[in-house]
Structure formats: C-alpha cells, structure tokens
C-alpha cells in the first residue's frame, strides 16, 4: 500500500508540473496536443478541450506536447498562429518556467497545510552525552531539557544548535531535570562532524545528541505563511547547493539517488504518517522544480537558455547547433538518471 501511495504522490507532482506548462501554453494561445503522465506506450487516454490526456507505462516523468515543439526532433517546427514557435521568446520562456513554478507553488501550499496541522519539531531534549565532551564535563545528562541559553528561551533543537554554533565564549544553560531547574556553564568545542551533504566540517559543539522527542509547533496565520515561505526557500537552497557540490565533486556521485530512492523514501514517509508524506512531497516538488531549471537541453532550463540566447542576440540557434545540443542534453540526462538508478540498485543490494 505504501509503495502505491508513493507512486501516486510522484505522479501527482509530475501532473502539477505539466499542468503549469499546460495552463501557461493555453494562456499564450498555444495548442496543446498531448498531456501525458509517464513515457512510452499509452495505457489510458481520453480527449478533452482539444487535448489528448494520457497515462503511459513508464512513470519516470511526463510531458506536454505543444504544437510546433518536439524534443525528439528540434527541426520539426510550425509557425501557425497557435504554435509554440510563433510566440515571442518571452512568451515561450513564460510557458517553460511555468512548470517549475507550479512545483514551487505546490511545495509552498503543502508546507502551508503542514503548518496548519502543527509541524512536528525536534524538542531540545538531550539523548546521548559524548564522553569527555563539554556537556559531560558540565554535568549534563540524558533526558535533560534545555530551557534557556544565555537567557534566550529555547523551544526547539534547531534553535539550540544555532545558538551553540554562533556563540562566542562560554554558555550559561538553564536545564530542567526531573521537574527541577538547574544551571550549567560550559564552553563549546570545535569538533569535526558531517553536514547534511556528508562533508567533513568543523563546527562548535558541546557533545550531545537529540533524544528524538518531538512536539507540535503551534503557529498563528502570519507564522504559518512565514513557515511555508521559509521551508520552500530552504528546500530550494539545499537542493541547489547539493547539485553544486555534486558538480564540483565535494559530494561523491554515489550519493545521487534515482527514482527508486524517491519511491522508497516516500514509502517510508507513508509508514510514518500523512504529515510526513506531505513534508516529503513538498521536498520532492521543490526538487522537480530545481532540476527542471538546469540549463540542460531537453529540460525546461535548456529551452529557457535557447530563448534567452534569442532575446539577447535576436537570432535563433542554427538547426545544427540545436540538434547537437539536444542530443548532448539527452545523453547527460540519461546519464544522470542511469547513475541514480545504478546507485539505487547498489543500495538495495547492500
């Protein structure tokens, strides 16, 4: 059941991406021939509003086929009034950007609904205390609750970690232990650890781990909007940074995941509850938006790049250049997908 939910979630995210393209194309007067979820042989289709709506056998993406646009053959063009090619570069860019934009907007609304339901936030409850660490030397123990640091009230583990990382000098902690308040003083120690990209980094730490206790965060209307905005921006920034580190080699290529990883992680989120599904769906939606903006021919970002070139130079790229770049784009795209699939299979095999 959880795997079915994960496939439905992925299909829904693809649907919203393509819906963005579809609505923008119709708004610009472009005829949309096919709206497909998945690639390959069609298993189900119907015609409505002049468009064939289809579900295909390979659920690895989707596409909106507009009149005059064919990624498999960029030389096939039509300059009829309702054709993609008859529109200005700015109009075409709007159509192309609308897909990723739909993913960012969907992520925002998902985070908004998560905020309304009271997102689960990690509480500042101490789990493991590292031997000979500043925390152990100061007398901190498992299940201690950190209430204040330097007079600043602490409500979440994230708040506590940020204060520790940016602190100067010693810290004054107010903790709750067995219903009683105690005060401790310690000095963070610069320690080597791993960040979210599994890079070795140096950061100030006091030598404690989270107990894994969480609580619901109560938010008012303005805080709900702020939470949705911050989470969408954070997810986008995290994914952009991760891609940059993959390209520069700071993050090994073996960390790249493919569609199997996405389905597996969504399935795990399903087992953890619907709130986790919404949170992970928002993250994947942002992921789709970011990836499709990469300047790779065959992706939205590649087509946007061609249109920006035309806007700047007042000339379209030659057919020979378009064909070569499109082929190169498909090679890069299938190479990335293949690497992700290879890594997924290796993880499954242990």
Tab-separated table of C-alpha atoms in Angstrom:
chain	number	residue	atom	x	y	z
A	1	UNK	CA	0.000	0.000	0.000
A	2	UNK	CA	2.804	2.418	0.912
A	3	UNK	CA	4.521	1.821	-2.447
A	4	UNK	CA	1.253	2.555	-4.246
A	5	UNK	CA	0.904	5.811	-2.296
A	6	UNK	CA	4.473	6.773	-3.199
A	7	UNK	CA	3.800	6.234	-6.920
A	8	UNK	CA	0.594	8.261	-6.668
A	9	UNK	CA	2.470	11.089	-4.912
A	10	UNK	CA	5.190	11.132	-7.570
A	11	UNK	CA	2.576	11.090	-10.349
A	12	UNK	CA	0.697	13.955	-8.681
A	13	UNK	CA	3.857	16.071	-8.508
A	14	UNK	CA	4.560	15.395	-12.188
A	15	UNK	CA	0.945	16.238	-13.011
A	16	UNK	CA	1.201	19.661	-11.334
A	17	UNK	CA	4.471	20.377	-13.140
A	18	UNK	CA	2.955	19.599	-16.522
A	19	UNK	CA	-0.257	21.410	-15.576
A	20	UNK	CA	1.824	24.565	-15.127
A	21	UNK	CA	3.108	24.210	-18.691
A	22	UNK	CA	-0.378	23.406	-19.977
A	23	UNK	CA	-2.116	26.392	-18.388
A	24	UNK	CA	0.645	28.800	-19.454
A	25	UNK	CA	0.581	27.453	-23.015
A	26	UNK	CA	-3.195	27.823	-23.265
A	27	UNK	CA	-2.942	31.342	-21.801
A	28	UNK	CA	-0.451	32.223	-24.560
A	29	UNK	CA	-2.741	30.764	-27.228
A	30	UNK	CA	-0.666	27.640	-27.903
A	31	UNK	CA	-2.445	24.444	-28.922
A	32	UNK	CA	-1.546	21.515	-26.637
A	33	UNK	CA	-1.720	18.206	-28.484
A	34	UNK	CA	-0.883	15.745	-25.669
A	35	UNK	CA	-0.725	15.904	-21.866
A	36	UNK	CA	0.943	12.716	-20.637
A	37	UNK	CA	1.897	11.380	-17.225
A	38	UNK	CA	4.690	8.894	-17.908
A	39	UNK	CA	6.524	7.920	-21.079
A	40	UNK	CA	6.272	5.065	-23.533
A	41	UNK	CA	3.132	3.202	-24.567
A	42	UNK	CA	-0.144	4.784	-23.512
A	43	UNK	CA	-2.251	2.590	-21.242
A	44	UNK	CA	-5.130	5.029	-20.861
A	45	UNK	CA	-6.162	8.198	-22.663
A	46	UNK	CA	-9.116	10.426	-23.455
A	47	UNK	CA	-9.628	13.655	-25.358
A	48	UNK	CA	-10.926	16.841	-23.748
A	49	UNK	CA	-10.623	20.545	-24.662
A	50	UNK	CA	-8.799	19.546	-27.825
A	51	UNK	CA	-6.006	17.787	-25.912
A	52	UNK	CA	-5.289	14.088	-25.539
A	53	UNK	CA	-4.840	13.310	-21.820
A	54	UNK	CA	-2.837	10.131	-21.292
A	55	UNK	CA	-1.164	7.847	-18.762
A	56	UNK	CA	1.843	5.922	-20.088
A	57	UNK	CA	3.675	2.811	-18.915
A	58	UNK	CA	6.937	4.349	-17.633
A	59	UNK	CA	6.185	6.620	-14.633
A	60	UNK	CA	9.518	8.480	-14.752
A	61	UNK	CA	8.127	11.864	-15.712
A	62	UNK	CA	5.648	13.383	-18.091
A	63	UNK	CA	5.317	15.850	-20.911
A	64	UNK	CA	3.078	18.399	-22.563
A	65	UNK	CA	3.384	18.195	-26.348
A	66	UNK	CA	2.685	21.601	-27.834
A	67	UNK	CA	2.130	22.310	-31.483
A	68	UNK	CA	5.463	23.058	-33.111
A	69	UNK	CA	7.630	21.627	-30.333
A	70	UNK	CA	9.259	18.199	-30.465
A	71	UNK	CA	12.230	17.395	-28.208
A	72	UNK	CA	12.993	14.252	-30.216
A	73	UNK	CA	13.415	16.359	-33.367
A	74	UNK	CA	14.037	20.089	-32.765
A	75	UNK	CA	13.884	20.770	-36.517
A	76	UNK	CA	10.136	19.999	-36.591
A	77	UNK	CA	8.607	23.428	-36.265
A	78	UNK	CA	5.297	25.052	-37.049
A	79	UNK	CA	4.680	28.770	-37.337
A	80	UNK	CA	0.882	28.671	-37.281
A	81	UNK	CA	-0.783	31.230	-35.028
A	82	UNK	CA	-1.477	28.599	-32.337
A	83	UNK	CA	2.042	27.146	-32.490
A	84	UNK	CA	4.716	27.335	-29.784
A	85	UNK	CA	7.226	28.594	-32.345
A	86	UNK	CA	5.072	31.566	-33.365
A	87	UNK	CA	5.290	33.038	-29.865
A	88	UNK	CA	7.906	35.543	-28.727
A	89	UNK	CA	10.950	34.316	-26.766
A	90	UNK	CA	9.492	35.935	-23.645
A	91	UNK	CA	6.159	34.128	-24.086
A	92	UNK	CA	7.950	30.824	-24.668
A	93	UNK	CA	10.099	31.398	-21.575
A	94	UNK	CA	6.933	32.022	-19.547
A	95	UNK	CA	5.469	28.707	-20.757
A	96	UNK	CA	8.685	26.859	-19.913
A	97	UNK	CA	9.138	28.443	-16.484
A	98	UNK	CA	5.503	27.772	-15.541
A	99	UNK	CA	6.223	24.065	-14.926
A	100	UNK	CA	8.926	24.561	-12.266
A	101	UNK	CA	6.922	27.487	-10.859
A	102	UNK	CA	3.948	25.150	-10.366
A	103	UNK	CA	6.206	22.833	-8.342
A	104	UNK	CA	7.435	25.671	-6.128
A	105	UNK	CA	3.863	26.890	-5.559
A	106	UNK	CA	2.680	23.360	-4.781
A	107	UNK	CA	5.503	22.958	-2.260
A	108	UNK	CA	4.524	26.261	-0.637
A	109	UNK	CA	0.910	25.151	-0.223
A	110	UNK	CA	1.975	21.741	1.116
A	111	UNK	CA	4.196	23.426	3.714
A	112	UNK	CA	1.290	25.761	4.491
A	113	UNK	CA	-1.028	22.814	5.237
A	114	UNK	CA	1.724	21.194	7.310
A	115	UNK	CA	1.993	24.403	9.332
A	116	UNK	CA	-1.782	24.481	9.873
A	117	UNK	CA	-1.632	20.960	11.263
A	118	UNK	CA	1.182	21.832	13.679
A	119	UNK	CA	4.502	20.571	12.270
A	120	UNK	CA	6.459	18.156	14.435
A	121	UNK	CA	9.607	19.871	15.721
A	122	UNK	CA	12.512	18.162	17.479
A	123	UNK	CA	12.499	19.149	21.142
A	124	UNK	CA	15.699	20.259	22.956
A	125	UNK	CA	15.852	17.054	24.999
A	126	UNK	CA	19.291	15.516	25.440
A	127	UNK	CA	19.820	11.921	24.377
A	128	UNK	CA	23.416	10.749	24.206
A	129	UNK	CA	26.151	12.689	26.033
A	130	UNK	CA	29.593	12.223	24.451
A	131	UNK	CA	32.328	11.080	26.824
A	132	UNK	CA	34.782	13.818	27.888
A	133	UNK	CA	32.754	16.427	25.954
A	134	UNK	CA	31.980	19.933	27.301
A	135	UNK	CA	28.462	18.676	28.069
A	136	UNK	CA	29.676	15.745	30.175
A	137	UNK	CA	32.260	17.881	31.983
A	138	UNK	CA	29.497	20.407	32.823
A	139	UNK	CA	27.318	17.631	34.237
A	140	UNK	CA	24.622	17.396	31.545
A	141	UNK	CA	22.773	14.069	31.434
A	142	UNK	CA	20.410	12.109	29.191
A	143	UNK	CA	16.789	13.392	29.297
A	144	UNK	CA	17.835	16.872	30.465
A	145	UNK	CA	15.668	19.531	28.789
A	146	UNK	CA	17.465	22.702	27.730
A	147	UNK	CA	15.179	25.636	28.596
A	148	UNK	CA	17.458	28.651	28.039
A	149	UNK	CA	20.892	29.510	26.702
A	150	UNK	CA	22.380	32.852	27.770
A	151	UNK	CA	18.913	33.991	28.813
A	152	UNK	CA	17.347	33.111	25.429
A	153	UNK	CA	14.343	30.772	25.644
A	154	UNK	CA	14.851	27.529	23.714
A	155	UNK	CA	11.851	25.779	22.170
A	156	UNK	CA	13.437	23.546	19.513
A	157	UNK	CA	16.637	21.563	18.981
A	158	UNK	CA	17.331	23.667	15.870
A	159	UNK	CA	17.246	26.905	17.888
A	160	UNK	CA	19.629	25.422	20.430
A	161	UNK	CA	22.082	24.162	17.789
A	162	UNK	CA	22.135	27.555	16.024
A	163	UNK	CA	22.956	29.420	19.245
A	164	UNK	CA	25.750	26.959	20.066
A	165	UNK	CA	27.267	27.198	16.566
A	166	UNK	CA	27.288	31.012	16.553
A	167	UNK	CA	28.280	31.520	20.179
A	168	UNK	CA	31.362	33.335	21.430
A	169	UNK	CA	32.887	32.193	24.679
A	170	UNK	CA	31.101	30.267	27.411
A	171	UNK	CA	27.380	29.464	27.567
A	172	UNK	CA	25.021	29.663	30.520
A	173	UNK	CA	22.373	26.938	30.315
A	174	UNK	CA	19.127	26.617	32.230
A	175	UNK	CA	18.022	22.984	32.164
A	176	UNK	CA	15.092	21.019	33.535
A	177	UNK	CA	15.918	17.700	35.197
A	178	UNK	CA	13.247	15.570	36.868
A	179	UNK	CA	10.975	18.579	37.260
A	180	UNK	CA	13.656	20.827	38.804
A	181	UNK	CA	15.625	23.674	37.213
A	182	UNK	CA	19.412	23.645	37.233
A	183	UNK	CA	22.057	25.975	35.804
A	184	UNK	CA	25.198	24.861	33.977
A	185	UNK	CA	28.106	26.700	32.365
A	186	UNK	CA	30.209	25.279	29.534
A	187	UNK	CA	32.306	26.304	26.549
A	188	UNK	CA	31.616	24.746	23.124
A	189	UNK	CA	34.455	22.875	21.440
A	190	UNK	CA	35.261	22.977	17.736
A	191	UNK	CA	34.691	19.429	16.533
A	192	UNK	CA	34.849	17.654	13.176
A	193	UNK	CA	31.472	16.329	12.043
A	194	UNK	CA	29.430	15.694	8.878
A	195	UNK	CA	26.930	18.128	7.410
A	196	UNK	CA	23.769	17.160	5.525
A	197	UNK	CA	25.857	16.583	2.383
A	198	UNK	CA	28.147	14.173	4.308
A	199	UNK	CA	31.076	16.555	4.064
A	200	UNK	CA	33.608	16.784	6.882
A	201	UNK	CA	33.176	20.190	8.520
A	202	UNK	CA	34.401	21.948	11.657
A	203	UNK	CA	31.733	23.403	13.929
A	204	UNK	CA	31.195	24.381	17.531
A	205	UNK	CA	29.548	21.587	19.521
A	206	UNK	CA	29.027	20.661	23.149
A	207	UNK	CA	28.833	16.887	22.668
A	208	UNK	CA	25.167	15.954	22.893
A	209	UNK	CA	22.728	14.077	20.691
A	210	UNK	CA	18.978	14.517	20.420
A	211	UNK	CA	16.713	12.180	22.344
A	212	UNK	CA	14.343	12.068	19.376
A	213	UNK	CA	11.485	13.669	21.298
A	214	UNK	CA	9.293	15.954	19.199
A	215	UNK	CA	6.347	18.239	19.782
A	216	UNK	CA	3.782	20.078	17.648
A	217	UNK	CA	4.606	23.681	16.887
A	218	UNK	CA	1.609	25.964	17.310
A	219	UNK	CA	1.594	28.728	14.646
A	220	UNK	CA	-0.719	31.748	14.054
A	221	UNK	CA	-1.737	32.807	10.488
A	222	UNK	CA	1.260	35.086	9.815
A	223	UNK	CA	3.664	32.492	11.254
A	224	UNK	CA	2.069	29.822	9.052
A	225	UNK	CA	2.770	31.859	5.908
A	226	UNK	CA	6.278	32.587	7.158
A	227	UNK	CA	6.898	28.889	7.853
A	228	UNK	CA	5.734	27.885	4.348
A	229	UNK	CA	7.916	30.542	2.732
A	230	UNK	CA	10.997	29.698	4.792
A	231	UNK	CA	10.665	25.960	4.172
A	232	UNK	CA	10.241	26.426	0.412
A	233	UNK	CA	13.290	28.708	0.218
A	234	UNK	CA	15.335	26.398	2.475
A	235	UNK	CA	14.483	23.312	0.386
A	236	UNK	CA	15.327	25.149	-2.866
A	237	UNK	CA	18.633	26.411	-1.476
A	238	UNK	CA	19.539	22.985	-0.112
A	239	UNK	CA	18.911	21.297	-3.461
A	240	UNK	CA	20.798	23.970	-5.439
A	241	UNK	CA	23.732	23.643	-3.029
A	242	UNK	CA	23.651	19.852	-3.255
A	243	UNK	CA	23.757	19.993	-7.065
A	244	UNK	CA	26.637	22.437	-6.958
A	245	UNK	CA	28.585	20.150	-4.633
A	246	UNK	CA	27.881	17.142	-6.862
A	247	UNK	CA	29.229	19.035	-9.891
A	248	UNK	CA	32.348	20.237	-8.058
A	249	UNK	CA	32.958	16.796	-6.549
A	250	UNK	CA	32.560	17.925	-2.928
A	251	UNK	CA	29.772	15.356	-2.653
A	252	UNK	CA	30.593	11.941	-4.204
A	253	UNK	CA	28.487	10.811	-7.162
A	254	UNK	CA	27.466	7.686	-5.221
A	255	UNK	CA	25.219	9.903	-3.077
A	256	UNK	CA	22.998	10.661	-6.084
A	257	UNK	CA	19.650	8.905	-5.890
A	258	UNK	CA	17.187	7.955	-8.587
A	259	UNK	CA	13.516	7.218	-8.907
A	260	UNK	CA	13.811	4.075	-6.764
A	261	UNK	CA	15.183	6.160	-3.898
A	262	UNK	CA	12.363	8.653	-4.302
A	263	UNK	CA	9.730	5.903	-4.220
A	264	UNK	CA	11.442	4.176	-1.279
A	265	UNK	CA	11.732	7.367	0.791
A	266	UNK	CA	8.140	8.337	0.006
A	267	UNK	CA	7.066	4.845	1.025
A	268	UNK	CA	8.932	5.203	4.325
A	269	UNK	CA	7.276	8.589	4.845
A	270	UNK	CA	3.887	6.946	4.272
A	271	UNK	CA	4.609	4.469	7.074
A	272	UNK	CA	5.430	7.426	9.356
A	273	UNK	CA	2.080	9.141	8.741
A	274	UNK	CA	0.374	11.528	6.346
A	275	UNK	CA	2.157	14.586	7.744
A	276	UNK	CA	5.459	13.003	6.761
A	277	UNK	CA	4.074	12.251	3.287
A	278	UNK	CA	3.103	15.905	2.811
A	279	UNK	CA	6.509	17.093	4.025
A	280	UNK	CA	8.404	14.734	1.725
A	281	UNK	CA	6.084	15.509	-1.203
A	282	UNK	CA	6.864	19.215	-0.741
A	283	UNK	CA	10.600	18.460	-0.788
A	284	UNK	CA	10.341	16.345	-3.949
A	285	UNK	CA	8.173	19.012	-5.597
A	286	UNK	CA	10.905	21.587	-4.984
A	287	UNK	CA	13.423	19.042	-6.271
A	288	UNK	CA	11.493	18.672	-9.540
A	289	UNK	CA	11.284	22.431	-9.919
A	290	UNK	CA	15.009	22.929	-9.369
A	291	UNK	CA	16.144	20.030	-11.566
A	292	UNK	CA	13.977	21.149	-14.465
A	293	UNK	CA	15.615	24.589	-14.357
A	294	UNK	CA	19.070	23.143	-15.015
A	295	UNK	CA	20.460	24.510	-18.328
A	296	UNK	CA	20.387	21.080	-19.965
A	297	UNK	CA	18.766	20.806	-23.408
A	298	UNK	CA	15.664	18.556	-23.191
A	299	UNK	CA	14.863	20.105	-19.801
A	300	UNK	CA	12.929	23.335	-19.268
A	301	UNK	CA	16.137	25.108	-18.280
A	302	UNK	CA	17.785	24.179	-21.578
A	303	UNK	CA	14.872	25.548	-23.608
A	304	UNK	CA	14.843	28.690	-21.468
A	305	UNK	CA	18.554	29.066	-22.246
A	306	UNK	CA	17.830	28.932	-26.000
A	307	UNK	CA	15.112	31.559	-25.664
A	308	UNK	CA	17.349	33.857	-23.585
A	309	UNK	CA	20.000	33.497	-26.286
A	310	UNK	CA	17.423	34.549	-28.899
A	311	UNK	CA	16.294	37.523	-26.788
A	312	UNK	CA	19.881	38.731	-26.390
A	313	UNK	CA	21.227	38.105	-29.905
A	314	UNK	CA	17.961	38.499	-31.854
A	315	UNK	CA	18.865	35.253	-33.613
A	316	UNK	CA	17.793	31.663	-33.085
A	317	UNK	CA	20.462	28.963	-32.763
A	318	UNK	CA	21.093	27.121	-36.019
A	319	UNK	CA	19.395	23.770	-36.573
A	320	UNK	CA	22.781	22.018	-36.500
A	321	UNK	CA	23.594	23.541	-33.097
A	322	UNK	CA	20.106	22.738	-31.772
A	323	UNK	CA	20.397	19.098	-32.846
A	324	UNK	CA	23.873	18.667	-31.335
A	325	UNK	CA	22.955	20.359	-28.055
A	326	UNK	CA	19.686	18.439	-27.795
A	327	UNK	CA	21.477	15.115	-28.328
A	328	UNK	CA	24.093	16.128	-25.757
A	329	UNK	CA	21.320	17.108	-23.366
A	330	UNK	CA	19.621	13.736	-23.683
A	331	UNK	CA	22.955	11.981	-23.138
A	332	UNK	CA	23.584	13.997	-19.965
A	333	UNK	CA	20.010	13.497	-18.752
A	334	UNK	CA	20.006	9.735	-19.313
A	335	UNK	CA	23.494	9.569	-17.815
A	336	UNK	CA	22.277	11.236	-14.606
A	337	UNK	CA	19.191	9.011	-14.493
A	338	UNK	CA	21.331	5.936	-15.136
A	339	UNK	CA	23.774	6.865	-12.377
A	340	UNK	CA	20.913	7.437	-9.959
A	341	UNK	CA	19.396	4.056	-10.862
A	342	UNK	CA	22.796	2.353	-10.522
A	343	UNK	CA	23.263	3.858	-7.053
A	344	UNK	CA	19.723	2.837	-6.085
A	345	UNK	CA	20.365	-0.776	-7.075
A	346	UNK	CA	23.655	-0.802	-5.164
A	347	UNK	CA	21.866	0.463	-2.039
A	348	UNK	CA	19.164	-2.189	-2.384
A	349	UNK	CA	21.855	-4.876	-2.686
A	350	UNK	CA	23.578	-3.527	0.422
